[in-house]
CSV table of C-alpha atoms and ligand atoms in Angstrom, one decimal:
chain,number,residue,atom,x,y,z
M,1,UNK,CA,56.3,32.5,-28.4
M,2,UNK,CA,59.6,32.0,-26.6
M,3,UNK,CA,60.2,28.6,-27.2
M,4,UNK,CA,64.0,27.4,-28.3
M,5,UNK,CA,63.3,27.5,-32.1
M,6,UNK,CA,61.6,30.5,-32.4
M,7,UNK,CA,63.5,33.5,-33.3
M,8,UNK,CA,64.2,35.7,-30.4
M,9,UNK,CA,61.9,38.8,-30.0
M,10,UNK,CA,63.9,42.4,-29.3
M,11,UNK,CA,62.7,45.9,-29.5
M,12,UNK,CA,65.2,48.8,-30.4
M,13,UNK,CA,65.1,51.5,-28.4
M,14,UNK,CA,66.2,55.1,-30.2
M,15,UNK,CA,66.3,54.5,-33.6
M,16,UNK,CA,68.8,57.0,-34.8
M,17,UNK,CA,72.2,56.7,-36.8
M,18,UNK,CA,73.0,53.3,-35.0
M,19,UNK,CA,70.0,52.3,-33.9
M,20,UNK,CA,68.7,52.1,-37.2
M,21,UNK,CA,71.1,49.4,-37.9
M,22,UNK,CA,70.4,47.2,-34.8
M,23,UNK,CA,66.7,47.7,-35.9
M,24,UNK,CA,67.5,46.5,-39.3
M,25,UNK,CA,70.0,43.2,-38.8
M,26,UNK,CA,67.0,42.5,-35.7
M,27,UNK,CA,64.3,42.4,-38.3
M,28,UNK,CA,66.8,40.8,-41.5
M,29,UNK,CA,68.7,38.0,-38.9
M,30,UNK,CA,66.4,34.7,-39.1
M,31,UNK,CA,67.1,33.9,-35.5
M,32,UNK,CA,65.5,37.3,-34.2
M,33,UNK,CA,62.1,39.3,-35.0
M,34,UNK,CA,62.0,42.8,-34.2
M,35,UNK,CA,59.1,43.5,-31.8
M,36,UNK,CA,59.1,46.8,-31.3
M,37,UNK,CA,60.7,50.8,-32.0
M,38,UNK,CA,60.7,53.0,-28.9
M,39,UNK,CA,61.9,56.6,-30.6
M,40,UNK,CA,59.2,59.3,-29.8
M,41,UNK,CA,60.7,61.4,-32.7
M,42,UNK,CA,58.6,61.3,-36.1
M,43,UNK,CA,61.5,59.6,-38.0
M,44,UNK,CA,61.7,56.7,-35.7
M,45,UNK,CA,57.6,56.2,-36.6
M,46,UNK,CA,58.7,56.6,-39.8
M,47,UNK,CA,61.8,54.0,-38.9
M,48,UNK,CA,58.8,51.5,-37.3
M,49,UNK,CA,56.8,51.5,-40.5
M,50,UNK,CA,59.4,50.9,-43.0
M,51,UNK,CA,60.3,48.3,-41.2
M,52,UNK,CA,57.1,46.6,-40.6
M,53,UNK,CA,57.4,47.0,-36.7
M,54,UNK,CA,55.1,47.8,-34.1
M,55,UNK,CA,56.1,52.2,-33.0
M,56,UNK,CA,55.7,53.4,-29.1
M,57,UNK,CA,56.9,56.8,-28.2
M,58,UNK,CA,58.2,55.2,-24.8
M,59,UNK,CA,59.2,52.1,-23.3
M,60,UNK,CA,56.4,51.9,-20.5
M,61,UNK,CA,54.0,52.1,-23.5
M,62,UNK,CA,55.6,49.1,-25.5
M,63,UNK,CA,56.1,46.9,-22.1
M,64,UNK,CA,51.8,47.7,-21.8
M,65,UNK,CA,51.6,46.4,-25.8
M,66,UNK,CA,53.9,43.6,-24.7
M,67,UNK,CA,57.0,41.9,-23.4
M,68,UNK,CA,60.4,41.4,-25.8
M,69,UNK,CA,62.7,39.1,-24.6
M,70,UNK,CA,65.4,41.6,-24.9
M,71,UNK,CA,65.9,45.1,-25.4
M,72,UNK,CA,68.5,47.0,-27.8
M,73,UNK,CA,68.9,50.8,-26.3
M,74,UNK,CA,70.7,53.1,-28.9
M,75,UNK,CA,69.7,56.6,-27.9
M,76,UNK,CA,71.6,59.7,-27.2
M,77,UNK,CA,74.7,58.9,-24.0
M,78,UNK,CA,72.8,60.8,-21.1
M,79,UNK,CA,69.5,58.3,-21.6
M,80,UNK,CA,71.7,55.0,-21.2
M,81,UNK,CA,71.5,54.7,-17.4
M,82,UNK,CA,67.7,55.6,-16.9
M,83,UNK,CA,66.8,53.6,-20.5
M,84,UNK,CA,68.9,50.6,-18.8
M,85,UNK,CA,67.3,50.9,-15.2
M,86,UNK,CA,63.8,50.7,-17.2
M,87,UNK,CA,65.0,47.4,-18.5
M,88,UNK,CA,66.6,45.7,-15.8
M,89,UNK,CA,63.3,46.5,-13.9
M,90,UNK,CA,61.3,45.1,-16.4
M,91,UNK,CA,64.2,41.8,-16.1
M,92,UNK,CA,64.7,42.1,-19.8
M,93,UNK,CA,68.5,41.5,-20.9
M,94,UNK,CA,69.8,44.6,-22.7
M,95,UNK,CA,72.4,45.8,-24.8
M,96,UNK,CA,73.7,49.4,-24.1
M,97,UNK,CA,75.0,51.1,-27.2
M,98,UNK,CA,78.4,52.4,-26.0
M,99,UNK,CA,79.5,54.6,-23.6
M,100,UNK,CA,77.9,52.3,-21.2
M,101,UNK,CA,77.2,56.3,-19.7
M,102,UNK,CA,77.6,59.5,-19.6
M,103,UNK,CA,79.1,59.3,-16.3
M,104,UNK,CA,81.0,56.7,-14.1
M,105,UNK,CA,78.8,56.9,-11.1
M,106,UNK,CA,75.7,56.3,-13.1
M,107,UNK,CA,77.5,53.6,-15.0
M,108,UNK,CA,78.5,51.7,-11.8
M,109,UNK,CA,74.5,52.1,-10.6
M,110,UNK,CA,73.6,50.4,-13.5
M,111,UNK,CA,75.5,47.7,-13.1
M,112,UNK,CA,75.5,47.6,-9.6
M,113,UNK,CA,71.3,47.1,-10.0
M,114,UNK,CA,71.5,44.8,-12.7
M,115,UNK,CA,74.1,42.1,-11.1
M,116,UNK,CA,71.8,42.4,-8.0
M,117,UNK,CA,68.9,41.7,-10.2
M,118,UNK,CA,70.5,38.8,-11.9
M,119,UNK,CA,69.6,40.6,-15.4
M,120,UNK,CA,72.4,40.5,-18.4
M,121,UNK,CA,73.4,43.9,-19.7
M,122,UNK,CA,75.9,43.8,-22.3
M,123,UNK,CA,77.7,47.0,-23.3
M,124,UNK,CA,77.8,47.7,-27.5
M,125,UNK,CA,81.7,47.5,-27.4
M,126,UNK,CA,80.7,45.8,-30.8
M,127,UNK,CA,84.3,45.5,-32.3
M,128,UNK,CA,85.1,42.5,-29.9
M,129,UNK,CA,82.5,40.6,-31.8
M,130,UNK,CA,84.6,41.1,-35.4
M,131,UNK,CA,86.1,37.9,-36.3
M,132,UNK,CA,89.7,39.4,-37.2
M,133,UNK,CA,89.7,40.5,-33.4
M,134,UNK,CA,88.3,36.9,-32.4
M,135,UNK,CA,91.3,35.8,-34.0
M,136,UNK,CA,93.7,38.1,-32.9
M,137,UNK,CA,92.9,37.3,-29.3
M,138,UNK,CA,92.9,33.4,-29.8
M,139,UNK,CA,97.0,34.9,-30.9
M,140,UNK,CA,97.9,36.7,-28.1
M,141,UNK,CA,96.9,34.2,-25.7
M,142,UNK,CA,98.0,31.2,-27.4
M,143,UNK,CA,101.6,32.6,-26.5
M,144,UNK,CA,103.2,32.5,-30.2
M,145,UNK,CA,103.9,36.1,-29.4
M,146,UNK,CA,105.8,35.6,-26.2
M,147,UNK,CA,104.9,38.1,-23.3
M,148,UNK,CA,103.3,41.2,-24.7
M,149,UNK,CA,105.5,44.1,-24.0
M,150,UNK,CA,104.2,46.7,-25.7
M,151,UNK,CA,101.0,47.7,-27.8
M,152,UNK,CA,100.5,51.0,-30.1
M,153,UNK,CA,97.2,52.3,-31.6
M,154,UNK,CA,96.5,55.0,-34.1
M,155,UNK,CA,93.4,57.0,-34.6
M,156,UNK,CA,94.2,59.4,-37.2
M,157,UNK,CA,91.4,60.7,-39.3
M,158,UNK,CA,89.8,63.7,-40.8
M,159,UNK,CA,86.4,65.1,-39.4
M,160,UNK,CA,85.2,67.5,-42.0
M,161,UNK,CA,84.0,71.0,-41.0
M,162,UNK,CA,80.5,70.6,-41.7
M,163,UNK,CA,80.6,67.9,-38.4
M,164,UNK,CA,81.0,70.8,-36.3
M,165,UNK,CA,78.5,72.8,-37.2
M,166,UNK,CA,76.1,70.9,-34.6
M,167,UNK,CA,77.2,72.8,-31.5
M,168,UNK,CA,77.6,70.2,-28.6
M,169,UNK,CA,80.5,68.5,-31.2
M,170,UNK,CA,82.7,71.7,-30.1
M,171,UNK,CA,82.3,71.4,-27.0
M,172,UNK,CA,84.0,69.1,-24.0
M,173,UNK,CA,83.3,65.8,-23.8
M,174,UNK,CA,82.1,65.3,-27.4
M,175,UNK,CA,85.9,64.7,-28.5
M,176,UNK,CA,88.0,61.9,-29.8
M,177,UNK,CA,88.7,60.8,-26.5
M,178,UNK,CA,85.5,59.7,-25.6
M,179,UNK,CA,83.7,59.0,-29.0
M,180,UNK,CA,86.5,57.7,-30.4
M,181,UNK,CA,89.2,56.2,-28.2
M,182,UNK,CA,87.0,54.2,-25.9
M,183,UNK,CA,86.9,51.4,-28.8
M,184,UNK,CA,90.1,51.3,-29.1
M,185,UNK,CA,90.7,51.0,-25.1
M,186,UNK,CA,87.8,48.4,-24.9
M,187,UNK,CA,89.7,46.5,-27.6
M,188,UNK,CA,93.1,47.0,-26.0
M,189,UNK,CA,91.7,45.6,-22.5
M,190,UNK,CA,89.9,42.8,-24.8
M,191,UNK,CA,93.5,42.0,-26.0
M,192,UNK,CA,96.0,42.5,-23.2
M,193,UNK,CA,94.2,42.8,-20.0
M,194,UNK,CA,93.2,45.7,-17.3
M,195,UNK,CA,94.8,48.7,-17.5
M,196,UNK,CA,96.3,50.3,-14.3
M,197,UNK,CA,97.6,53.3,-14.8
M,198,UNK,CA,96.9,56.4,-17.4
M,199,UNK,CA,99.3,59.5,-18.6
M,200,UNK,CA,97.7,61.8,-21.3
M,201,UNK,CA,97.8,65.1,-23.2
M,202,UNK,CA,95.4,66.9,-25.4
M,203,UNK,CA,95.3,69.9,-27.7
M,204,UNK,CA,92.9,71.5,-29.6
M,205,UNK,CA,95.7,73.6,-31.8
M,206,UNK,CA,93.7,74.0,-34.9
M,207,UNK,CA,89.9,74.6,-34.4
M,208,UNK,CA,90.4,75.8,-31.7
M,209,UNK,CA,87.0,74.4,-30.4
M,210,UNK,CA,86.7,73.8,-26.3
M,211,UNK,CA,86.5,70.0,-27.6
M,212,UNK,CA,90.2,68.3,-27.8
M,213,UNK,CA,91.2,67.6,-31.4
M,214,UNK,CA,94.4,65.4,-30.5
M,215,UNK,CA,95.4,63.6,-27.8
M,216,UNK,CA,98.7,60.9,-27.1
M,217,UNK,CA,97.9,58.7,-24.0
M,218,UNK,CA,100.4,56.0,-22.5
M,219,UNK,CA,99.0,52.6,-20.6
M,220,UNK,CA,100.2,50.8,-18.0
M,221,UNK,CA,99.2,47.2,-17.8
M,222,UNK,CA,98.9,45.1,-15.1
M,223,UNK,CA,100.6,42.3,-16.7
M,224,UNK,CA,103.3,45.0,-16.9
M,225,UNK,CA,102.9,45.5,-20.9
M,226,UNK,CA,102.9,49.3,-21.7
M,227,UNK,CA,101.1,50.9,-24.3
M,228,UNK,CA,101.0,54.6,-26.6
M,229,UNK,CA,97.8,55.7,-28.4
M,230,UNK,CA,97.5,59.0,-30.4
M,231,UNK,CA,94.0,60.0,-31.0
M,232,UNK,CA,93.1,63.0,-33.8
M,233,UNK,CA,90.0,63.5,-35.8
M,234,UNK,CA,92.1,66.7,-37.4
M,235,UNK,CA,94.7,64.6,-39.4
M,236,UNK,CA,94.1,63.7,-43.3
M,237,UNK,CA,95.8,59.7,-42.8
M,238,UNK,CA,94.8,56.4,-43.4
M,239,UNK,CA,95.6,54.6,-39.8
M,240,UNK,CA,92.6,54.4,-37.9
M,241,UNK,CA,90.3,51.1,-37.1
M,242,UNK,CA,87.5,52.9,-39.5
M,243,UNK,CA,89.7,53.5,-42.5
M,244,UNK,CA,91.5,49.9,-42.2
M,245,UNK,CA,89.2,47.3,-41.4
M,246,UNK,CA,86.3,47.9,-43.9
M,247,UNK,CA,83.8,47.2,-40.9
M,248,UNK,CA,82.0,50.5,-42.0
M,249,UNK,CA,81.2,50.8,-45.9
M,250,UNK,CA,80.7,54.2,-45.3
M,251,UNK,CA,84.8,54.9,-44.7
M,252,UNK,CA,86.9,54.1,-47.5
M,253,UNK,CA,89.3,51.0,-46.6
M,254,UNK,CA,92.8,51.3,-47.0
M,255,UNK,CA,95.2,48.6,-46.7
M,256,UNK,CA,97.0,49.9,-43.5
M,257,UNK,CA,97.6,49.2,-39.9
M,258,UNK,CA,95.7,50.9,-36.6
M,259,UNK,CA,97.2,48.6,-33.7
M,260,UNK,CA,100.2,46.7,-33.3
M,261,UNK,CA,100.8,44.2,-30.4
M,262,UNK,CA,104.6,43.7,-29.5
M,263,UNK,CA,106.2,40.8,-27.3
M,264,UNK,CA,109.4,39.0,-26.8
M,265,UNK,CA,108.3,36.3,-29.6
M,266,UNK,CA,106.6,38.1,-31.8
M,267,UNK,CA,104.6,40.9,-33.4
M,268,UNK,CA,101.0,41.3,-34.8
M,269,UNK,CA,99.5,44.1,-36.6
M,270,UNK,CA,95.6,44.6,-37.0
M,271,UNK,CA,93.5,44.6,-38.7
M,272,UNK,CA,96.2,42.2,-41.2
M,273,UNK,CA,96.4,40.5,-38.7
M,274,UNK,CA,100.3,39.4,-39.7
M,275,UNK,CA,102.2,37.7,-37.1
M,276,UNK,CA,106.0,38.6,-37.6
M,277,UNK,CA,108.9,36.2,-35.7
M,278,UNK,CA,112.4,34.9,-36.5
M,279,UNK,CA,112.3,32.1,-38.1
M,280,UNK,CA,114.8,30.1,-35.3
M,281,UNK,CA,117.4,32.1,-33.5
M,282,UNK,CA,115.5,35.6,-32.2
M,283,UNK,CA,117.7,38.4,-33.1
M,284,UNK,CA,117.9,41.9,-35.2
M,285,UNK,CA,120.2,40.2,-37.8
M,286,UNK,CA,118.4,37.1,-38.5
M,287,UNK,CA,115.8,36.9,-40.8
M,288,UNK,CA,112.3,37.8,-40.2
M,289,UNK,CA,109.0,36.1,-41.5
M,290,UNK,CA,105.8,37.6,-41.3
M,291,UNK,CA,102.7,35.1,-41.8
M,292,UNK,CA,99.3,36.3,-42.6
M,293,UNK,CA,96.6,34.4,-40.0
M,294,UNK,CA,93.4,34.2,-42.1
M,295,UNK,CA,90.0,34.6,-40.3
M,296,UNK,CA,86.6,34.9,-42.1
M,297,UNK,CA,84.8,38.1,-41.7
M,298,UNK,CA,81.3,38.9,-40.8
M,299,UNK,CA,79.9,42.0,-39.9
M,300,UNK,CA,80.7,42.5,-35.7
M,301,UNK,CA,77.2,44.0,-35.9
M,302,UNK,CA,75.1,41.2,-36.9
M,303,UNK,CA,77.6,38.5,-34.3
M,304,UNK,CA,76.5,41.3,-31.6
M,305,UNK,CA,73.1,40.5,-32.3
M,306,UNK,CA,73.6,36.9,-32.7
M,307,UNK,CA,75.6,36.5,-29.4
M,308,UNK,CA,72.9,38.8,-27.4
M,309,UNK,CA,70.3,35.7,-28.4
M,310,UNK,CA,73.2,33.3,-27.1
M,311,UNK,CA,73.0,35.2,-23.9
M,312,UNK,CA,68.9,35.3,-23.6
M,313,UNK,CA,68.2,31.9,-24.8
M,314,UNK,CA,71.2,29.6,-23.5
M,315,UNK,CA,72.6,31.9,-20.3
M,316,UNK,CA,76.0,32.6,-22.3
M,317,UNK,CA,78.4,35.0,-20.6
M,318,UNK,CA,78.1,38.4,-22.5
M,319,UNK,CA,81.7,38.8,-24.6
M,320,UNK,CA,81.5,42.8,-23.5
M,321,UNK,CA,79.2,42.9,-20.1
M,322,UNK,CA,78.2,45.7,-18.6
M,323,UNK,CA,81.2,45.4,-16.3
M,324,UNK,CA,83.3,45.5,-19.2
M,325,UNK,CA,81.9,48.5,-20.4
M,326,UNK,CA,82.2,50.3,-17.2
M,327,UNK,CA,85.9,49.4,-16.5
M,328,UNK,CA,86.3,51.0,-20.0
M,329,UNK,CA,84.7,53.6,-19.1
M,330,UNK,CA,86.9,54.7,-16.0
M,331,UNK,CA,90.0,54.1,-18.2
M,332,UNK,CA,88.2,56.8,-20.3
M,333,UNK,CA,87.5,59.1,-17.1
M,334,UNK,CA,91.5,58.6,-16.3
M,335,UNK,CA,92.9,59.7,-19.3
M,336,UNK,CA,90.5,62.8,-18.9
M,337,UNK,CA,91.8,63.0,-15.3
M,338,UNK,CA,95.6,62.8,-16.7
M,339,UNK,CA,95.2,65.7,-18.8
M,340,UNK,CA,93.4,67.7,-16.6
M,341,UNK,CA,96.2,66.7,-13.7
M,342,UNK,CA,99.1,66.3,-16.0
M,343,UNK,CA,99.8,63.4,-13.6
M,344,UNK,CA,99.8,59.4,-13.7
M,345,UNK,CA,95.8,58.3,-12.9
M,346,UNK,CA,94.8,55.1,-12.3
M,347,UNK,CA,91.6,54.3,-13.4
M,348,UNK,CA,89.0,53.9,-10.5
M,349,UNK,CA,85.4,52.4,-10.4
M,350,UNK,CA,83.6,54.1,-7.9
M,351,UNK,CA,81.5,52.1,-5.2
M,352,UNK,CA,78.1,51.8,-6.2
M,353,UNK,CA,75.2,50.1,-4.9
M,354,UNK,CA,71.8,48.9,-6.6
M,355,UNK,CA,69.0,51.7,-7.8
F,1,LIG,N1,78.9,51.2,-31.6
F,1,LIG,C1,79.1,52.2,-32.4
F,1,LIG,O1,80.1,52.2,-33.2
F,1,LIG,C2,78.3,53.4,-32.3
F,1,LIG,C3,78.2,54.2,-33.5
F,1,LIG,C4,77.3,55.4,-33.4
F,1,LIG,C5,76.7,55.7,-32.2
F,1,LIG,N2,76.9,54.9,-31.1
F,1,LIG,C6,76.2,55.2,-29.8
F,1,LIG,O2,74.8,55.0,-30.0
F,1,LIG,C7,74.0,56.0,-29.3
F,1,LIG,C8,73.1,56.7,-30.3
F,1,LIG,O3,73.9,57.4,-31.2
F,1,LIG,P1,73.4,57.9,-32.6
F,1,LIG,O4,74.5,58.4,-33.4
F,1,LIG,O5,72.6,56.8,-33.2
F,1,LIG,O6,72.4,59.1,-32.2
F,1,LIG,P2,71.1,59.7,-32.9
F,1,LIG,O7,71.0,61.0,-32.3
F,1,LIG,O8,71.3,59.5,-34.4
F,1,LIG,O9,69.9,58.7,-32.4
F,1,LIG,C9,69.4,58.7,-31.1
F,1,LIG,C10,67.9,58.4,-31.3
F,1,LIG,O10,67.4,58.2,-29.9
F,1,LIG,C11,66.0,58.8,-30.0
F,1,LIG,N3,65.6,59.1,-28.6
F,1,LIG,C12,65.8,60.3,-27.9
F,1,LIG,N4,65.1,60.2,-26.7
F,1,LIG,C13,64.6,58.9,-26.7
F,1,LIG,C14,63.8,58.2,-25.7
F,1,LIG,N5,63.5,58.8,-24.5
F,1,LIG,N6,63.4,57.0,-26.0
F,1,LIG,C15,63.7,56.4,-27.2
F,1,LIG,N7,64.4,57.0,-28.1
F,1,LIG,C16,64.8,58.3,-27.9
F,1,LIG,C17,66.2,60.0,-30.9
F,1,LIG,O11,64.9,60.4,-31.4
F,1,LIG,C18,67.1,59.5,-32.0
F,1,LIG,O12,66.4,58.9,-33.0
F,1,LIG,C19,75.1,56.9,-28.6
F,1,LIG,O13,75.2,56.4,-27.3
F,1,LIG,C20,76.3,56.6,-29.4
F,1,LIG,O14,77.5,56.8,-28.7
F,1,LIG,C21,77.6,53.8,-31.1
């Protein structure tokens, strides 16, 4: 049944590490039922039963069994594009686990067919569906802050040895940069707008893995707001989005910042989400109060899921589209272009036409 008050019918497609999540909030959330598991591998049967969920070992075998109104795909980066051509040609809206790709081009195909076909894809950029972030963004554009001048992220963290003993982590492209850093760009976009132009250096002065460890990357805005991220998953610290927002119970939280947004008004850290201003006359010797903008918090997981139905059922506009996750994407392919070039890149999304 599809009618309105129904709960919406979606299949998970790879049910791994993440997908084992979507495939659980899919079958707990009242307003969904999960359909089916596409995951050929014995632990996603195993995922299917404990779950109570019809198992196929492909998606052409669960589109024969029956139609969801919407897919979740989860599986490993270099299956996004061909898992989200399958549903876009089966015109059933889809959420792509992030990175939208594994490349730009096939990014940019994807979304190229998928706008032609009139299906919604939504990239799983799922930290712009956390209500401190919903919050944060109603602040920066409700202009207490004045005109955002400058933004600075950390992602500073410890990956213990044992992670690298799975071989493709050492090697390039499995870094920080792309794993890591592409939620904190998505969320810097989501916050302050398209970036234009990318300067970037790496090192890998510890393992000494082909992988980068760390990495310090400066924005340009196009509003003109400039912005400095360092990335390392080899420093013991607690400032990262992981170790400071609790979204993750597997991280231990720690009440410190990851991101702080600067303008001529004001400033707000996150995830406190404190805005500090003077209190009359803006100045370094007058004194400054810091407010704390409360926001109640949900698990950006479960809203991704929520919203997805919002998208299928009443035509919403998806919060992180496929677009979205591709012009995050070629942010990502500049700052690997700027330390490869050791120049400023702007990011680029090349020309792509429908599969
Ligand atoms: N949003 C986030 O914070 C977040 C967190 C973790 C992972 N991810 C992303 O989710 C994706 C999956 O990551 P993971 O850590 O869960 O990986 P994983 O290796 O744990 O799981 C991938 C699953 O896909 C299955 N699979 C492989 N080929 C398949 C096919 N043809 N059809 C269906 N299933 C297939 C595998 O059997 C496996 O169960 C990646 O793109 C990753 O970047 C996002």
């Amino acid at each position: 049944m599809t009618g309105a008050g129904h709960p919406v019918r979606l299949a998970v497609i790879g049910a791994g590490l993440i997908g084992r999540r979507h495939a659980e909030h899919v079958a707990n959330e009242p307003g969904t039922t999960l359909t089916a598991i596409v995951d050929p591998s014995p632990a996603g049967r195993e995922e299917a039963q404990r779950l109570g969920a019809p198992w196929f070992a492909s998606f052409a075998e669960m589109l024969a069994a029956g139609r969801p109104e919407g897919v979740v795909i989860a599986t490993p980066n270099q299956l996004h594009v061909s898992g989200g051509l399958e549903a876009v040609a089966a015109g059933l809206p889809a959420i792509i686990e992030k990175p939208l790709a594994d490349d730009l081009a096939g990014a940019a195909r994807l979304v190229a067919t998928a706008e032609k076909a009139g299906v919604p894809l939504l990239t799983g950029h799922h930290r712009r569906y956390n209500p401190m972030i919903a919050r944060a963004k109603e602040i920066v554009e409700s202009g207490r802050l004045g005109r955002i001048l400058a933004l600075h992220g950390h992602f500073w963290l410890m990956k213990p040895d044992t992670y690298f003993d799975v071989p493709w982590r050492r090697e390039e492209g499995a870094g920080p940069i792309l794993l890591n850093l592409i939620h904190d760009v998505d969320l810097f976009r989501y916050l302050c707008g398209e970036i234009v132009s990318v300067q970037a250096l790496s090192s890998n002065a510890v393992r000494g893995h082909a992988v980068e460890e760390t990495a310090a990357i400066l924005l340009r805005f196009e509003s003109g707001a400039l912005g400095t991220v360092t990335v390392s998953d080899s420093i013991v610290a607690p400032w990262s989005w992981e170790l400071t927002t609790g979204e993750n119970p597997a991280y231990p939280q720690q009440d410190q910042g990851c991101y702080q947004i600067g303008g001529t008004h004001g400033a707000l850290s996150i995830p406190q989400l404190e805005v500090w201003s003077n209190r009359e006359t803006r100045g370094w010797w007058e004194p400054l109060q810091r407010e704390r903008v409360p926001f109640v918090p949900d698990d950006p997981l479960k809203v991704q899921i929520r919203h997805f139905c919002d998208v299928i059922r009443n035509g919403a506009a998806p919060i992180s589209s496929g677009r979205e996750g591709l012009a995050t994407l070629a942010v990502i392919d500049a700052v690997k272009r700027a330390i490869r070039t050791g120049e400023a890149v702007a990011p680029a999304i090349p020309a792509a036409s429908a599969a």
